[in-house]
Amino acid sequence: MVELVARTRVGPADGIGDPICADFINYWTGAYLALHGRAAEVYDFVAFHDFETSLTGFQIDFHNYSYPPVLLLLTAPFALLPYVPAFFVWLASTWYGFYRALKLAAGDKALVLSLAAPAVFVNALTGQNGTLTAALLGGGLLLVDRRPAVAGILFGLLIYKPHLALMLPVAMIAGRRWRVIGAAGATALLLIAASIVIFGPAVWVEYQHNLSVLRTVVLEDGAGVWHRMVSVFVLVRRLGGGVELSYALQAVCAVVAALVVGWSWLRDDPAHIRNALVLVGTCLATPYLQDYDLVFGAFVVVWLKNAQQDSQIGAQWFDAGAAMVLLLPLVAASLASFTGLALGPLFLILPFVLLCAVAAEQRRASSSVMVG
């Protein structure tokens, strides 16, 4: 709260470069411009920054809109409110969606976990979309078997952040969840088509151009945000690896994650194991992953504790794995600044290995029952 108040020293800004809840200004500005027939300015770096500066009444650091035009549709309602009230509605509504999804997995424990998970605070501090992404990913996975069409719609909405949905096609195809795939594809196509009709195809062309620029500046060079990155790609880059080597090692991790996730869903492992593997596998597969994205780690913690109940592995290992998932977004930036390295992916090794080990236990147990 102190940090939030500090960011209102000069109107909705802190006077030294940041607006209140720095990243939300991008969502609100993009939605506002689109709602007022100025969508072309969203992907114009200079025009976008000038509008945000006029909004805060103070010169702020450079921001950009790195999302596809479909997010302009999803966030349009927030632009009907002034910036600061819209921010609080954004935080409350996306958190509530996350809490409701988490409640399907954690029951009565969901409220405490949804408030206490460090990633939720990291997300709120910057006004980011981690709780929204967690609601769609976690909620979709929990509804795959119960309400496949709804699960598919939730997955389709993730078209605004496709790099965090990398393991979903692998899981759904391997698990033969065709209704989920159909609903997800239809939702994504509908959003894309609507954005083209409303904003015009040129906006998508500009988005693709900006994406290539931002990939170089933000991801490959890591300007300004590398300390918050927790991907394998950024780990290798900070260790001195070139861009090609970093992509190559990231690809190896992605293939390994895809094989494990695919095998788990093909074998129809218990839901908590295969769901957790999708989320941890996504973290190991995507080159672009920031600390605030790890709100969905709360689901992994719940599913790890579920896996512990039927495992012969010591409880301390599950406690350690859950702690690593929870602590990563809290310590990632500080650890990176202190060491000069992006060590985040190392926190994910134990949870991934644990899930693989528990899955193997379950398969051996099932084989013994069948033989017996």
PDB file of N, CA and C in Angstrom, residues 300-301 304-305 307-308 311-325 347-355 357-358 361:
ATOM      1  N   VAL A 300      -0.482 -24.908  -8.859  1.00  0.00           N
ATOM      2  CA  VAL A 300       0.560 -25.934  -8.777  1.00  0.00           C
ATOM      3  C   VAL A 300       0.771 -26.352  -7.326  1.00  0.00           C
ATOM      4  N   VAL A 301       0.770 -25.401  -6.411  1.00  0.00           N
ATOM      5  CA  VAL A 301       0.940 -25.704  -4.989  1.00  0.00           C
ATOM      6  C   VAL A 301      -0.162 -26.625  -4.496  1.00  0.00           C
ATOM      7  N   LEU A 304       0.320 -30.077  -6.056  1.00  0.00           N
ATOM      8  CA  LEU A 304       1.451 -30.770  -5.449  1.00  0.00           C
ATOM      9  C   LEU A 304       1.047 -31.397  -4.116  1.00  0.00           C
ATOM     10  N   LYS A 305       0.302 -30.650  -3.313  1.00  0.00           N
ATOM     11  CA  LYS A 305      -0.157 -31.185  -2.033  1.00  0.00           C
ATOM     12  C   LYS A 305      -1.115 -32.363  -2.235  1.00  0.00           C
ATOM     13  N   ALA A 307      -0.902 -34.432  -4.759  1.00  0.00           N
ATOM     14  CA  ALA A 307      -0.042 -35.534  -5.197  1.00  0.00           C
ATOM     15  C   ALA A 307       0.680 -36.174  -4.019  1.00  0.00           C
ATOM     16  N   GLN A 308       0.988 -35.386  -3.015  1.00  0.00           N
ATOM     17  CA  GLN A 308       1.706 -35.891  -1.839  1.00  0.00           C
ATOM     18  C   GLN A 308       0.924 -36.983  -1.109  1.00  0.00           C
ATOM     19  N   SER A 311       1.715 -40.508  -2.386  1.00  0.00           N
ATOM     20  CA  SER A 311       3.104 -40.742  -2.785  1.00  0.00           C
ATOM     21  C   SER A 311       3.934 -41.283  -1.628  1.00  0.00           C
ATOM     22  N   GLN A 312       4.932 -42.055  -1.974  1.00  0.00           N
ATOM     23  CA  GLN A 312       5.885 -42.558  -0.987  1.00  0.00           C
ATOM     24  C   GLN A 312       7.060 -41.602  -0.807  1.00  0.00           C
ATOM     25  N   ILE A 313       7.106 -40.562  -1.599  1.00  0.00           N
ATOM     26  CA  ILE A 313       8.171 -39.572  -1.492  1.00  0.00           C
ATOM     27  C   ILE A 313       7.947 -38.748  -0.221  1.00  0.00           C
ATOM     28  N   GLY A 314       9.015 -38.408   0.458  1.00  0.00           N
ATOM     29  CA  GLY A 314       8.914 -37.673   1.710  1.00  0.00           C
ATOM     30  C   GLY A 314       8.175 -36.353   1.572  1.00  0.00           C
ATOM     31  N   ALA A 315       7.376 -36.032   2.579  1.00  0.00           N
ATOM     32  CA  ALA A 315       6.567 -34.806   2.548  1.00  0.00           C
ATOM     33  C   ALA A 315       7.434 -33.560   2.434  1.00  0.00           C
ATOM     34  N   GLN A 316       8.665 -33.626   2.973  1.00  0.00           N
ATOM     35  CA  GLN A 316       9.531 -32.448   2.938  1.00  0.00           C
ATOM     36  C   GLN A 316       9.866 -32.028   1.515  1.00  0.00           C
ATOM     37  N   TRP A 317       9.894 -32.995   0.597  1.00  0.00           N
ATOM     38  CA  TRP A 317      10.176 -32.654  -0.799  1.00  0.00           C
ATOM     39  C   TRP A 317       9.016 -31.881  -1.422  1.00  0.00           C
ATOM     40  N   PHE A 318       7.803 -32.285  -1.079  1.00  0.00           N
ATOM     41  CA  PHE A 318       6.638 -31.564  -1.591  1.00  0.00           C
ATOM     42  C   PHE A 318       6.545 -30.165  -0.982  1.00  0.00           C
ATOM     43  N   ASP A 319       6.877 -30.072   0.306  1.00  0.00           N
ATOM     44  CA  ASP A 319       6.891 -28.752   0.941  1.00  0.00           C
ATOM     45  C   ASP A 319       7.927 -27.848   0.280  1.00  0.00           C
ATOM     46  N   ALA A 320       9.095 -28.409  -0.018  1.00  0.00           N
ATOM     47  CA  ALA A 320      10.148 -27.629  -0.669  1.00  0.00           C
ATOM     48  C   ALA A 320       9.727 -27.211  -2.079  1.00  0.00           C
ATOM     49  N   GLY A 321       9.102 -28.128  -2.812  1.00  0.00           N
ATOM     50  CA  GLY A 321       8.644 -27.803  -4.163  1.00  0.00           C
ATOM     51  C   GLY A 321       7.599 -26.710  -4.155  1.00  0.00           C
ATOM     52  N   ALA A 322       6.630 -26.812  -3.227  1.00  0.00           N
ATOM     53  CA  ALA A 322       5.596 -25.786  -3.124  1.00  0.00           C
ATOM     54  C   ALA A 322       6.196 -24.443  -2.730  1.00  0.00           C
ATOM     55  N   ALA A 323       7.167 -24.471  -1.803  1.00  0.00           N
ATOM     56  CA  ALA A 323       7.811 -23.233  -1.371  1.00  0.00           C
ATOM     57  C   ALA A 323       8.543 -22.554  -2.522  1.00  0.00           C
ATOM     58  N   MET A 324       9.192 -23.343  -3.353  1.00  0.00           N
ATOM     59  CA  MET A 324       9.916 -22.769  -4.489  1.00  0.00           C
ATOM     60  C   MET A 324       8.964 -22.085  -5.469  1.00  0.00           C
ATOM     61  N   VAL A 325       7.825 -22.720  -5.716  1.00  0.00           N
ATOM     62  CA  VAL A 325       6.846 -22.130  -6.620  1.00  0.00           C
ATOM     63  C   VAL A 325       6.308 -20.821  -6.051  1.00  0.00           C
ATOM     64  N   PHE A 347      14.308 -22.766  -9.842  1.00  0.00           N
ATOM     65  CA  PHE A 347      13.280 -22.990  -8.825  1.00  0.00           C
ATOM     66  C   PHE A 347      12.219 -23.977  -9.310  1.00  0.00           C
ATOM     67  N   LEU A 348      12.144 -24.172 -10.615  1.00  0.00           N
ATOM     68  CA  LEU A 348      11.084 -25.009 -11.184  1.00  0.00           C
ATOM     69  C   LEU A 348      11.514 -26.458 -11.384  1.00  0.00           C
ATOM     70  N   ILE A 349      12.797 -26.731 -11.213  1.00  0.00           N
ATOM     71  CA  ILE A 349      13.289 -28.088 -11.468  1.00  0.00           C
ATOM     72  C   ILE A 349      12.701 -29.086 -10.485  1.00  0.00           C
ATOM     73  N   LEU A 350      12.739 -28.758  -9.189  1.00  0.00           N
ATOM     74  CA  LEU A 350      12.219 -29.691  -8.185  1.00  0.00           C
ATOM     75  C   LEU A 350      10.733 -29.975  -8.377  1.00  0.00           C
ATOM     76  N   PRO A 351       9.867 -28.973  -8.550  1.00  0.00           N
ATOM     77  CA  PRO A 351       8.449 -29.281  -8.789  1.00  0.00           C
ATOM     78  C   PRO A 351       8.238 -30.158 -10.019  1.00  0.00           C
ATOM     79  N   PHE A 352       8.996 -29.900 -11.088  1.00  0.00           N
ATOM     80  CA  PHE A 352       8.842 -30.683 -12.308  1.00  0.00           C
ATOM     81  C   PHE A 352       9.265 -32.133 -12.078  1.00  0.00           C
ATOM     82  N   VAL A 353      10.403 -32.331 -11.426  1.00  0.00           N
ATOM     83  CA  VAL A 353      10.889 -33.688 -11.149  1.00  0.00           C
ATOM     84  C   VAL A 353       9.928 -34.414 -10.213  1.00  0.00           C
ATOM     85  N   LEU A 354       9.425 -33.716  -9.204  1.00  0.00           N
ATOM     86  CA  LEU A 354       8.473 -34.323  -8.274  1.00  0.00           C
ATOM     87  C   LEU A 354       7.235 -34.821  -9.006  1.00  0.00           C
ATOM     88  N   LEU A 355       6.701 -33.993  -9.879  1.00  0.00           N
ATOM     89  CA  LEU A 355       5.500 -34.376 -10.621  1.00  0.00           C
ATOM     90  C   LEU A 355       5.769 -35.583 -11.524  1.00  0.00           C
ATOM     91  N   ALA A 357       8.011 -37.879 -10.956  1.00  0.00           N
ATOM     92  CA  ALA A 357       8.193 -39.033 -10.073  1.00  0.00           C
ATOM     93  C   ALA A 357       6.849 -39.557  -9.574  1.00  0.00           C
ATOM     94  N   VAL A 358       5.957 -38.648  -9.196  1.00  0.00           N
ATOM     95  CA  VAL A 358       4.638 -39.073  -8.710  1.00  0.00           C
ATOM     96  C   VAL A 358       3.844 -39.735  -9.836  1.00  0.00           C
ATOM     97  N   GLU A 361       5.067 -43.186 -10.138  1.00  0.00           N
ATOM     98  CA  GLU A 361       4.524 -43.993  -9.038  1.00  0.00           C
ATOM     99  C   GLU A 361       3.104 -44.450  -9.336  1.00  0.00           C
TER     100      GLU A 361
END
